[in-house]
Amino acid sequence: MNTHAKGVLGTLLVTGLGFCLLASCGKGSPGDGSHTESAQSQKRRARQVAEAWEGSASASIWNKGYYPMGDVVQGPPSGWHSQADKRAFEAKNYVLSGKLPTAGAQQGKVSWKNGDALDRPLSSAQAAYDSLALNNTKGPHLTVTGARLGEATIVTSRGEAKVPAWLFTLHGYDEPLKRLAVSPSRLPKSPIKQLGQGESGGLRSLAGLADMPNDGRFVTVVATHGSCDDGPVVKAFETDQSVVLYAAVVGEREGPCNASMAEQRVKVELREPVADRILIDALTGRPIPYADRNGSSPSWT
């Protein structure tokens, strides 16, 4: 499986002891043992996860639900007029100038290309605004002048779908900012338990999905690594129903590690397009959520 690491997304400070436990640095770490043995152990875990999900009640719930795999907030299609506006969007800095709708439908319909549809609770315009406008500080900001209910297109776990969305008008823009107006379905419980510290065989959890093209044979995920290794590597175990991604690091070295952990985008090539197969993290045994590139919470938890 070919992987290509691209760009460090950010750095998270942790305690030195906690980092060494997580990063498997130095002697006595969970990643000890030959490289071949670790690779076999990791692939074996990925196979176990795939087998646990296949035909399970959890898989049935997943296949009937709505789980967005892209940004739930979409800026104007033609882009931002200035770097200041772009920074305001990334900082979620907004000012409300005008009134938002106060009444509307209680349910919204998610519609897929194959004709499937699902009703989901519809958020109010105010709740949608509050979820995207997390800051109201001095400096660059975007001014919202109103909103109306419309729709947006987003990639989901079941393919591309049209989803109800609040369309917010912005001062100075002809095109609206869109915020999806329905909440994701509740996640099913994983049919396999997460591996504990010391039994992971060098596996690491993934921070999230960064990109999943509609019909592409590549997915990009956010993986972690530390200062005592040469970076992350992510491989895939594929079945007809799932793609289990298993992440580790290469080039681990003995010695002191500083208290930092870097997040890095890793592009993973698959044998076949993801389509409607479930993407699962081998370490946790749970579906991999989409991770906002600006550091927000995943689109579902």
GROMACS .gro file of N, CA and C in nm, residues 52-115:
model
  192
   52ALA      N    1  -1.537  -0.839   1.264
   52ALA     CA    2  -1.634  -0.806   1.368
   52ALA      C    3  -1.748  -0.720   1.313
   53TRP      N    4  -1.716  -0.628   1.223
   53TRP     CA    5  -1.818  -0.539   1.168
   53TRP      C    6  -1.904  -0.607   1.062
   54GLU      N    7  -1.847  -0.703   0.990
   54GLU     CA    8  -1.920  -0.765   0.879
   54GLU      C    9  -2.046  -0.835   0.926
   55GLY      N   10  -2.159  -0.794   0.873
   55GLY     CA   11  -2.287  -0.855   0.907
   55GLY      C   12  -2.337  -0.824   1.046
   56SER      N   13  -2.274  -0.731   1.116
   56SER     CA   14  -2.313  -0.701   1.254
   56SER      C   15  -2.433  -0.607   1.260
   57ALA      N   16  -2.496  -0.603   1.377
   57ALA     CA   17  -2.606  -0.508   1.398
   57ALA      C   18  -2.555  -0.365   1.386
   58SER      N   19  -2.432  -0.342   1.429
   58SER     CA   20  -2.373  -0.209   1.420
   58SER      C   21  -2.360  -0.166   1.275
   59ALA      N   22  -2.318  -0.257   1.189
   59ALA     CA   23  -2.305  -0.226   1.047
   59ALA      C   24  -2.440  -0.194   0.985
   60SER      N   25  -2.543  -0.267   1.029
   60SER     CA   26  -2.677  -0.241   0.977
   60SER      C   27  -2.724  -0.101   1.014
   61ILE      N   28  -2.699  -0.061   1.139
   61ILE     CA   29  -2.735   0.075   1.184
   61ILE      C   30  -2.659   0.179   1.104
   62TRP      N   31  -2.529   0.156   1.087
   62TRP     CA   32  -2.445   0.249   1.012
   62TRP      C   33  -2.496   0.267   0.869
   63ASN      N   34  -2.530   0.158   0.803
   63ASN     CA   35  -2.571   0.162   0.663
   63ASN      C   36  -2.704   0.231   0.642
   64LYS      N   37  -2.780   0.252   0.749
   64LYS     CA   38  -2.909   0.319   0.737
   64LYS      C   39  -2.905   0.463   0.787
   65GLY      N   40  -2.789   0.506   0.837
   65GLY     CA   41  -2.780   0.638   0.899
   65GLY      C   42  -2.726   0.746   0.808
   66TYR      N   43  -2.719   0.867   0.865
   66TYR     CA   44  -2.664   0.983   0.794
   66TYR      C   45  -2.541   1.031   0.870
   67TYR      N   46  -2.425   1.018   0.806
   67TYR     CA   47  -2.298   1.059   0.866
   67TYR      C   48  -2.219   1.141   0.763
   68PRO      N   49  -2.215   1.273   0.780
   68PRO     CA   50  -2.143   1.358   0.684
   68PRO      C   51  -1.993   1.331   0.689
   69MET      N   52  -1.929   1.328   0.573
   69MET     CA   53  -1.785   1.304   0.563
   69MET      C   54  -1.717   1.423   0.496
   70GLY      N   55  -1.767   1.541   0.525
   70GLY     CA   56  -1.710   1.664   0.470
   70GLY      C   57  -1.747   1.781   0.559
   71ASP      N   58  -1.706   1.901   0.518
   71ASP     CA   59  -1.733   2.021   0.597
   71ASP      C   60  -1.883   2.048   0.608
   72VAL      N   61  -1.932   2.062   0.731
   72VAL     CA   62  -2.073   2.094   0.751
   72VAL      C   63  -2.098   2.244   0.735
   73VAL      N   64  -1.990   2.322   0.728
   73VAL     CA   65  -1.998   2.465   0.698
   73VAL      C   66  -1.927   2.489   0.566
   74GLN      N   67  -1.997   2.548   0.470
   74GLN     CA   68  -1.940   2.569   0.337
   74GLN      C   69  -1.943   2.717   0.303
   75GLY      N   70  -1.826   2.774   0.274
   75GLY     CA   71  -1.816   2.914   0.238
   75GLY      C   72  -1.873   2.942   0.100
   76PRO      N   73  -1.880   3.068   0.059
   76PRO     CA   74  -1.929   3.103  -0.075
   76PRO      C   75  -1.852   3.027  -0.183
   77PRO      N   76  -1.920   2.971  -0.282
   77PRO     CA   77  -1.853   2.890  -0.385
   77PRO      C   78  -1.743   2.964  -0.460
   78SER      N   79  -1.758   3.094  -0.478
   78SER     CA   80  -1.658   3.170  -0.554
   78SER      C   81  -1.538   3.211  -0.469
   79GLY      N   82  -1.542   3.179  -0.339
   79GLY     CA   83  -1.429   3.208  -0.253
   79GLY      C   84  -1.443   3.339  -0.178
   80TRP      N   85  -1.344   3.367  -0.096
   80TRP     CA   86  -1.346   3.486  -0.011
   80TRP      C   87  -1.287   3.605  -0.085
   81HIS      N   88  -1.339   3.724  -0.056
   81HIS     CA   89  -1.294   3.845  -0.123
   81HIS      C   90  -1.156   3.892  -0.076
   82SER      N   91  -1.118   3.852   0.044
   82SER     CA   92  -0.991   3.899   0.099
   82SER      C   93  -0.936   3.797   0.198
   83GLN      N   94  -0.807   3.811   0.229
   83GLN     CA   95  -0.745   3.725   0.329
   83GLN      C   96  -0.806   3.751   0.466
   84ALA      N   97  -0.847   3.876   0.490
   84ALA     CA   98  -0.909   3.909   0.619
   84ALA      C   99  -1.040   3.830   0.637
   85ASP      N  100  -1.120   3.822   0.531
   85ASP     CA  101  -1.245   3.745   0.538
   85ASP      C  102  -1.217   3.597   0.558
   86LYS      N  103  -1.114   3.548   0.490
   86LYS     CA  104  -1.078   3.408   0.505
   86LYS      C  105  -1.034   3.379   0.648
   87ARG      N  106  -0.957   3.470   0.707
   87ARG     CA  107  -0.914   3.452   0.846
   87ARG      C  108  -1.033   3.457   0.941
   88ALA      N  109  -1.128   3.545   0.912
   88ALA     CA  110  -1.247   3.553   0.996
   88ALA      C  111  -1.326   3.423   0.991
   89PHE      N  112  -1.336   3.364   0.872
   89PHE     CA  113  -1.406   3.236   0.856
   89PHE      C  114  -1.335   3.127   0.934
   90GLU      N  115  -1.202   3.121   0.922
   90GLU     CA  116  -1.125   3.019   0.991
   90GLU      C  117  -1.131   3.038   1.143
   91ALA      N  118  -1.138   3.164   1.186
   91ALA     CA  119  -1.146   3.193   1.330
   91ALA      C  120  -1.288   3.186   1.383
   92LYS      N  121  -1.385   3.169   1.291
   92LYS     CA  122  -1.527   3.162   1.327
   92LYS      C  123  -1.570   3.290   1.400
   93ASN      N  124  -1.529   3.402   1.342
   93ASN     CA  125  -1.557   3.533   1.401
   93ASN      C  126  -1.667   3.602   1.320
   94TYR      N  127  -1.786   3.615   1.378
   94TYR     CA  128  -1.902   3.668   1.308
   94TYR      C  129  -1.972   3.776   1.389
   95VAL      N  130  -2.043   3.860   1.317
   95VAL     CA  131  -2.133   3.959   1.377
   95VAL      C  132  -2.268   3.943   1.310
   96LEU      N  133  -2.374   3.939   1.390
   96LEU     CA  134  -2.509   3.927   1.336
   96LEU      C  135  -2.571   4.065   1.325
   97SER      N  136  -2.608   4.103   1.204
   97SER     CA  137  -2.673   4.231   1.179
   97SER      C  138  -2.802   4.205   1.103
   98GLY      N  139  -2.911   4.188   1.174
   98GLY     CA  140  -3.037   4.152   1.111
   98GLY      C  141  -3.105   4.044   1.190
   99LYS      N  142  -3.221   4.000   1.144
   99LYS     CA  143  -3.299   3.900   1.215
   99LYS      C  144  -3.290   3.766   1.143
  100LEU      N  145  -3.292   3.660   1.221
  100LEU     CA  146  -3.293   3.525   1.167
  100LEU      C  147  -3.434   3.467   1.176
  101PRO      N  148  -3.472   3.377   1.086
  101PRO     CA  149  -3.604   3.314   1.094
  101PRO      C  150  -3.624   3.246   1.228
  102THR      N  151  -3.745   3.254   1.280
  102THR     CA  152  -3.772   3.197   1.412
  102THR      C  153  -3.864   3.076   1.409
  103ALA      N  154  -3.920   3.044   1.295
  103ALA     CA  155  -4.011   2.930   1.285
  103ALA      C  156  -3.980   2.853   1.158
  104GLY      N  157  -4.023   2.729   1.156
  104GLY     CA  158  -3.999   2.646   1.038
  104GLY      C  159  -4.032   2.502   1.066
  105ALA      N  160  -3.997   2.415   0.971
  105ALA     CA  161  -4.024   2.272   0.984
  105ALA      C  162  -3.942   2.211   1.097
  106GLN      N  163  -3.993   2.101   1.152
  106GLN     CA  164  -3.924   2.031   1.259
  106GLN      C  165  -3.833   1.919   1.208
  107GLN      N  166  -3.859   1.876   1.085
  107GLN     CA  167  -3.782   1.768   1.024
  107GLN      C  168  -3.727   1.811   0.888
  108GLY      N  169  -3.610   1.759   0.854
  108GLY     CA  170  -3.551   1.783   0.724
  108GLY      C  171  -3.517   1.650   0.659
  109LYS      N  172  -3.519   1.645   0.526
  109LYS     CA  173  -3.497   1.519   0.454
  109LYS      C  174  -3.359   1.517   0.389
  110VAL      N  175  -3.282   1.412   0.419
  110VAL     CA  176  -3.155   1.386   0.353
  110VAL      C  177  -3.184   1.293   0.236
  111SER      N  178  -3.139   1.330   0.115
  111SER     CA  179  -3.171   1.253  -0.005
  111SER      C  180  -3.044   1.210  -0.078
  112TRP      N  181  -3.034   1.079  -0.106
  112TRP     CA  182  -2.920   1.025  -0.178
  112TRP      C  183  -2.955   1.003  -0.325
  113LYS      N  184  -2.852   0.990  -0.408
  113LYS     CA  185  -2.871   0.976  -0.552
  113LYS      C  186  -2.947   0.850  -0.590
  114ASN      N  187  -2.935   0.745  -0.508
  114ASN     CA  188  -3.001   0.619  -0.541
  114ASN      C  189  -3.148   0.617  -0.504
  115GLY      N  190  -3.198   0.730  -0.453
  115GLY     CA  191  -3.338   0.739  -0.416
  115GLY      C  192  -3.365   0.720  -0.268
   0.00000   0.00000   0.00000
